[in-house]
Amino acid sequence: MDPETKHADSPSSSETAINKEGVTEPQNEPATAGIPIERRTPKNAPGPPPDGGLEAWLQVVGAFSIMVATWGLVNTYGVYQTYYQTVMLTSNSASSISWIGSLQACLLFIGGLVSGPLFDAGYFRAELIVGLFLICFGMFMTSLCTSYWQVILAQGVCVGLGMGLTFLPTAGLLAQYFQKRRAFALGIGGTGSPIGGIIFPIIFSRLEPSIGFGWATRVIAFIVLGLSVLPIIFMRPRIPPTGRVRSVVDNTAWTDLGFMSYAVGISVTFLVLYTAFFYLQVFTELNGIWSAEFPLIQLRS
């Protein structure tokens, strides 16, 4: 073997060195060895949540509007239960009428099985637009209903599906913009639920005697339609999507004792929570305890 070949096969003196014990040690470390991990992130990485700023707070404004259009309408159903039970659907039982509002609340949660993975895959904007369209369309169609099955399809199924597409992704989007102040941001956005539950029953109860069921419902639908413009304009994901739809079921969740305890507890709670929400108004009116001119349901909200 000639000297040049031998030199090529041997480690470079700049890369290795032999210590006193005869052990070869590297001399040059990687270029990033001394750089903190957080400084090695790619230039296009989104970085930590800003926890404030105009763009972040505009997401909260959009979330507020969506909460009015979702939980605000669910909390309003008590006045519709009263109207259906006493005026429009008197031939149907109270329990069958309550299925309309129950479908809304049920689809709002179950819709998360689909809307959550789609949100992770980058379809938030599509979910937002389609969901808000279904809510508004369902409310306008409700204003034209005259029979039980029509109300079930319009107010129960159509509106409920729209709620399911918009509610859960909204909470996920706020988490992208807030970390330290996340609870505060979610709380501000969540105030749309009780505000909608206060204002909409008053609107319906005051307008229905003078302009009828159809137009009273359309007024609420127009308000929701106007509020829908805000999230469509302002709400944008901050973190790039994964590009793939994850599994609907995360099997690791079954082994998380804290999560499973919470899931069981909240499920049992919702079995009875909306019984009072739906029946309180009609019970007080039929028993002469409260006047229909001032809906009791708003005090509950």
Short mmCIF file of C-alpha atoms in Angstrom, two decimals:
data_model
loop_
_atom_site.label_atom_id
_atom_site.label_comp_id
_atom_site.label_asym_id
_atom_site.label_seq_id
_atom_site.Cartn_x
_atom_site.Cartn_y
_atom_site.Cartn_z
CA MET A 1 0.00 0.00 0.00
CA ASP A 2 1.48 3.33 -1.06
CA PRO A 3 1.64 6.28 1.39
CA GLU A 4 -1.16 8.21 -0.34
CA THR A 5 -3.60 5.28 -0.10
CA LYS A 6 -2.65 4.69 3.51
CA HIS A 7 -3.21 8.35 4.29
CA ALA A 8 -6.64 8.30 2.59
CA ASP A 9 -7.77 5.25 4.55
CA SER A 10 -6.73 6.62 7.91
CA PRO A 11 -8.86 9.05 9.95
CA SER A 12 -8.03 12.70 9.47
CA SER A 13 -5.98 14.20 12.25
CA SER A 14 -8.45 17.10 12.34
CA GLU A 15 -11.36 14.73 12.97
CA THR A 16 -9.88 12.31 15.52
CA ALA A 17 -7.10 12.18 18.06
CA ILE A 18 -5.62 9.46 20.26
CA ASN A 19 -5.53 10.18 23.97
CA LYS A 20 -3.02 8.83 26.45
CA GLU A 21 -5.00 5.62 26.94
CA GLY A 22 -4.96 4.92 23.18
CA VAL A 23 -8.65 5.65 22.67
CA THR A 24 -9.64 7.55 19.56
CA GLU A 25 -11.74 10.64 20.33
CA PRO A 26 -13.56 12.98 17.91
CA GLN A 27 -12.25 16.50 17.84
CA ASN A 28 -14.88 18.34 15.74
CA GLU A 29 -18.50 18.48 16.99
CA PRO A 30 -21.53 18.99 14.71
CA ALA A 31 -22.22 22.58 13.75
CA THR A 32 -25.43 22.62 15.80
CA ALA A 33 -24.02 20.92 18.88
CA GLY A 34 -23.79 24.08 20.95
CA ILE A 35 -27.03 25.61 19.70
CA PRO A 36 -30.09 25.28 21.96
CA ILE A 37 -32.82 23.04 20.57
CA GLU A 38 -35.31 25.89 20.27
CA ARG A 39 -32.86 27.76 17.99
CA ARG A 40 -32.54 24.82 15.58
CA THR A 41 -36.16 25.02 14.44
CA PRO A 42 -36.78 25.66 10.73
CA LYS A 43 -37.30 29.20 9.57
CA ASN A 44 -40.91 28.44 8.53
CA ALA A 45 -41.86 27.02 11.95
CA PRO A 46 -44.81 28.93 13.49
CA GLY A 47 -43.12 29.44 16.84
CA PRO A 48 -44.87 29.63 20.22
CA PRO A 49 -48.42 31.05 20.53
CA PRO A 50 -48.33 34.86 20.57
CA ASP A 51 -50.72 35.09 23.56
CA GLY A 52 -52.02 38.41 22.30
CA GLY A 53 -51.92 40.88 19.45
CA LEU A 54 -54.57 41.97 16.98
CA GLU A 55 -54.67 38.76 14.98
CA ALA A 56 -54.99 36.58 18.07
CA TRP A 57 -57.82 38.64 19.57
CA LEU A 58 -59.67 38.64 16.25
CA GLN A 59 -59.79 34.85 16.58
CA VAL A 60 -61.52 35.37 19.93
CA VAL A 61 -64.07 37.67 18.25
CA GLY A 62 -64.75 34.94 15.70
CA ALA A 63 -65.04 32.33 18.45
CA PHE A 64 -67.55 34.53 20.29
CA SER A 65 -69.72 34.69 17.16
CA ILE A 66 -69.57 30.93 16.72
CA MET A 67 -70.54 30.34 20.34
CA VAL A 68 -73.60 32.54 19.81
CA ALA A 69 -74.50 30.51 16.72
CA THR A 70 -73.98 27.14 18.41
CA TRP A 71 -74.52 26.99 22.17
CA GLY A 72 -76.51 30.21 22.07
CA LEU A 73 -79.11 28.51 19.87
CA VAL A 74 -79.05 25.32 21.93
CA ASN A 75 -79.73 27.38 25.06
CA THR A 76 -82.61 29.09 23.24
CA TYR A 77 -84.50 25.91 22.47
CA GLY A 78 -86.60 26.15 25.63
CA VAL A 79 -88.79 28.88 24.08
CA TYR A 80 -89.22 26.77 20.95
CA GLN A 81 -90.19 23.79 23.10
CA THR A 82 -92.87 25.97 24.69
CA TYR A 83 -94.18 27.20 21.33
CA TYR A 84 -94.23 23.76 19.73
CA GLN A 85 -95.89 22.16 22.74
CA THR A 86 -98.59 24.81 23.18
CA VAL A 87 -99.22 26.10 19.65
CA MET A 88 -97.65 24.42 16.65
CA LEU A 89 -97.21 20.73 17.50
CA THR A 90 -99.93 20.13 20.08
CA SER A 91 -100.61 16.64 18.75
CA ASN A 92 -97.08 15.53 19.63
CA SER A 93 -95.92 14.61 23.12
CA ALA A 94 -93.53 16.81 25.07
CA SER A 95 -90.85 14.12 25.01
CA SER A 96 -91.02 13.73 21.22
CA ILE A 97 -90.80 17.50 20.75
CA SER A 98 -87.74 17.68 23.01
CA TRP A 99 -85.93 15.37 20.57
CA ILE A 100 -85.53 18.40 18.29
CA GLY A 101 -83.33 20.26 20.75
CA SER A 102 -81.69 17.03 21.90
CA LEU A 103 -80.57 16.30 18.33
CA GLN A 104 -78.99 19.73 18.15
CA ALA A 105 -76.92 19.22 21.28
CA CYS A 106 -76.08 15.62 20.38
CA LEU A 107 -74.84 16.43 16.87
CA LEU A 108 -72.87 19.38 18.24
CA PHE A 109 -70.69 16.94 20.19
CA ILE A 110 -70.75 13.90 17.90
CA GLY A 111 -69.77 16.11 14.99
CA GLY A 112 -66.41 16.50 16.68
CA LEU A 113 -65.56 12.91 15.67
CA VAL A 114 -65.35 14.19 12.11
CA SER A 115 -64.55 17.88 12.50
CA GLY A 116 -61.59 17.27 14.83
CA PRO A 117 -59.55 15.08 12.43
CA LEU A 118 -60.49 17.34 9.51
CA PHE A 119 -59.24 20.35 11.49
CA ASP A 120 -55.88 18.63 12.05
CA ALA A 121 -55.67 17.85 8.32
CA GLY A 122 -56.07 21.51 7.38
CA TYR A 123 -59.76 21.78 6.48
CA PHE A 124 -60.73 24.36 9.09
CA ARG A 125 -61.87 26.98 6.59
CA ALA A 126 -64.05 24.49 4.73
CA GLU A 127 -65.59 23.26 8.00
CA LEU A 128 -66.23 26.82 9.12
CA ILE A 129 -68.00 27.93 5.94
CA VAL A 130 -70.05 24.75 5.49
CA GLY A 131 -70.98 24.60 9.18
CA LEU A 132 -72.16 28.21 9.39
CA PHE A 133 -74.09 27.78 6.15
CA LEU A 134 -75.91 24.74 7.57
CA ILE A 135 -76.79 26.61 10.77
CA CYS A 136 -78.21 29.60 8.90
CA PHE A 137 -79.94 27.48 6.27
CA GLY A 138 -81.47 25.25 8.94
CA MET A 139 -82.84 28.21 10.87
CA PHE A 140 -84.36 29.77 7.75
CA MET A 141 -85.94 26.43 6.86
CA THR A 142 -87.26 26.13 10.42
CA SER A 143 -89.16 29.37 9.88
CA LEU A 144 -91.09 27.64 7.06
CA CYS A 145 -91.89 24.43 8.95
CA THR A 146 -95.44 23.40 9.79
CA SER A 147 -95.04 19.75 10.85
CA TYR A 148 -92.97 17.72 13.27
CA TRP A 149 -90.79 15.88 10.76
CA GLN A 150 -89.93 19.15 9.02
CA VAL A 151 -88.75 20.71 12.28
CA ILE A 152 -86.73 17.59 13.12
CA LEU A 153 -84.87 17.79 9.81
CA ALA A 154 -84.36 21.56 9.76
CA GLN A 155 -83.81 22.62 13.38
CA GLY A 156 -82.63 19.29 14.73
CA VAL A 157 -80.49 17.68 12.02
CA CYS A 158 -79.43 20.53 9.70
CA VAL A 159 -78.63 23.06 12.42
CA GLY A 160 -77.07 20.35 14.61
CA LEU A 161 -74.72 19.19 11.85
CA GLY A 162 -73.59 22.75 11.27
CA MET A 163 -72.87 23.15 14.97
CA GLY A 164 -70.84 19.95 14.99
CA LEU A 165 -68.65 21.20 12.15
CA THR A 166 -67.83 24.53 13.79
CA PHE A 167 -67.74 24.18 17.59
CA LEU A 168 -64.79 21.86 18.26
CA PRO A 169 -62.44 23.30 15.59
CA THR A 170 -63.01 26.75 17.07
CA ALA A 171 -61.65 25.66 20.44
CA GLY A 172 -58.68 24.04 18.70
CA LEU A 173 -57.93 27.21 16.77
CA LEU A 174 -57.80 29.39 19.89
CA ALA A 175 -55.26 26.97 21.38
CA GLN A 176 -52.93 27.82 18.48
CA TYR A 177 -52.92 31.51 19.40
CA PHE A 178 -52.91 31.36 23.21
CA GLN A 179 -50.94 29.39 25.76
CA LYS A 180 -50.47 31.31 29.01
CA ARG A 181 -53.72 33.24 28.46
CA ARG A 182 -55.60 30.34 26.88
CA ALA A 183 -58.16 29.98 29.67
CA PHE A 184 -58.92 33.70 29.51
CA ALA A 185 -59.30 33.65 25.71
CA LEU A 186 -61.57 30.60 25.82
CA GLY A 187 -63.63 32.23 28.55
CA ILE A 188 -64.12 35.43 26.54
CA GLY A 189 -65.08 33.46 23.44
CA GLY A 190 -67.37 31.23 25.48
CA THR A 191 -69.45 34.19 26.69
CA GLY A 192 -71.22 34.02 23.35
CA SER A 193 -73.15 31.02 24.67
CA PRO A 194 -74.99 32.72 27.58
CA ILE A 195 -75.37 35.98 25.65
CA GLY A 196 -77.09 34.14 22.82
CA GLY A 197 -79.13 32.22 25.38
CA ILE A 198 -80.33 35.52 26.87
CA ILE A 199 -80.97 37.59 23.75
CA PHE A 200 -82.56 35.04 21.41
CA PRO A 201 -85.37 33.96 23.79
CA ILE A 202 -86.30 37.61 24.36
CA ILE A 203 -86.36 38.26 20.61
CA PHE A 204 -88.55 35.25 19.91
CA SER A 205 -90.95 35.84 22.81
CA ARG A 206 -91.42 39.53 21.98
CA LEU A 207 -91.70 39.18 18.20
CA GLU A 208 -93.68 35.96 17.81
CA PRO A 209 -97.04 37.39 19.04
CA SER A 210 -96.81 40.35 16.63
CA ILE A 211 -95.10 39.04 13.49
CA GLY A 212 -95.59 35.29 13.88
CA PHE A 213 -93.37 32.24 14.33
CA GLY A 214 -91.85 32.41 10.86
CA TRP A 215 -90.53 35.95 10.98
CA ALA A 216 -89.48 35.73 14.63
CA THR A 217 -87.31 32.77 13.68
CA ARG A 218 -86.01 34.55 10.58
CA VAL A 219 -84.91 37.52 12.68
CA ILE A 220 -82.78 35.16 14.78
CA ALA A 221 -81.48 33.53 11.59
CA PHE A 222 -80.50 36.92 10.14
CA ILE A 223 -78.62 37.78 13.35
CA VAL A 224 -76.71 34.50 13.14
CA LEU A 225 -76.04 35.15 9.45
CA GLY A 226 -74.62 38.59 10.22
CA LEU A 227 -72.42 37.25 13.01
CA SER A 228 -71.15 34.50 10.70
CA VAL A 229 -69.34 37.08 8.61
CA LEU A 230 -66.87 37.78 11.44
CA PRO A 231 -65.34 34.29 11.80
CA ILE A 232 -65.27 33.81 8.03
CA ILE A 233 -63.24 37.02 7.65
CA PHE A 234 -60.98 36.79 10.70
CA MET A 235 -60.38 33.16 11.63
CA ARG A 236 -57.28 31.54 10.13
CA PRO A 237 -55.18 28.60 11.38
CA ARG A 238 -51.71 29.65 12.56
CA ILE A 239 -50.04 26.23 12.49
CA PRO A 240 -49.56 24.48 9.11
CA PRO A 241 -51.75 21.37 8.75
CA THR A 242 -50.40 17.85 9.01
CA GLY A 243 -51.76 17.07 5.54
CA ARG A 244 -53.37 13.82 6.64
CA VAL A 245 -56.55 12.86 8.44
CA ARG A 246 -55.80 11.14 11.74
CA SER A 247 -57.75 8.20 13.11
CA VAL A 248 -61.18 9.00 14.52
CA VAL A 249 -60.44 6.96 17.67
CA ASP A 250 -57.26 7.44 19.70
CA ASN A 251 -56.78 4.12 21.47
CA THR A 252 -54.30 5.61 23.94
CA ALA A 253 -57.12 7.66 25.47
CA TRP A 254 -58.65 4.52 26.97
CA THR A 255 -55.62 4.10 29.22
CA ASP A 256 -55.63 7.70 30.50
CA LEU A 257 -57.45 7.47 33.84
CA GLY A 258 -57.88 11.24 34.21
CA PHE A 259 -59.32 11.66 30.73
CA MET A 260 -61.68 8.70 31.08
CA SER A 261 -62.93 9.95 34.45
CA TYR A 262 -63.68 13.33 32.92
CA ALA A 263 -65.39 11.76 29.88
CA VAL A 264 -67.65 9.58 32.03
CA GLY A 265 -68.49 12.46 34.36
CA ILE A 266 -69.38 14.90 31.60
CA SER A 267 -71.45 12.23 29.81
CA VAL A 268 -73.53 11.57 32.92
CA THR A 269 -73.95 15.32 33.45
CA PHE A 270 -75.36 15.88 29.97
CA LEU A 271 -77.87 13.07 30.46
CA VAL A 272 -79.84 15.36 32.77
CA LEU A 273 -78.49 18.88 32.18
CA TYR A 274 -80.84 20.01 29.42
CA THR A 275 -84.00 18.58 30.94
CA ALA A 276 -84.48 21.81 32.87
CA PHE A 277 -83.27 23.90 29.92
CA PHE A 278 -86.01 22.55 27.66
CA TYR A 279 -88.93 22.13 30.07
CA LEU A 280 -88.54 24.98 32.58
CA GLN A 281 -90.25 27.62 30.44
CA VAL A 282 -93.27 25.55 29.43
CA PHE A 283 -93.71 24.19 32.96
CA THR A 284 -93.88 27.65 34.52
CA GLU A 285 -96.25 28.98 31.86
CA LEU A 286 -98.68 26.05 32.00
CA ASN A 287 -98.80 26.29 35.79
CA GLY A 288 -99.20 30.08 35.87
CA ILE A 289 -95.90 30.62 37.68
CA TRP A 290 -94.23 32.86 35.09
CA SER A 291 -95.33 35.08 32.23
CA ALA A 292 -94.40 34.26 28.65
CA GLU A 293 -93.60 37.93 28.04
CA PHE A 294 -90.36 37.56 30.01
CA PRO A 295 -88.84 34.16 29.20
CA LEU A 296 -87.57 32.44 32.33
CA ILE A 297 -84.99 30.62 30.24
CA GLN A 298 -82.84 33.75 30.03
CA LEU A 299 -82.39 33.79 33.81
CA ARG A 300 -81.06 30.27 33.60
CA SER A 301 -78.55 31.33 30.92
#
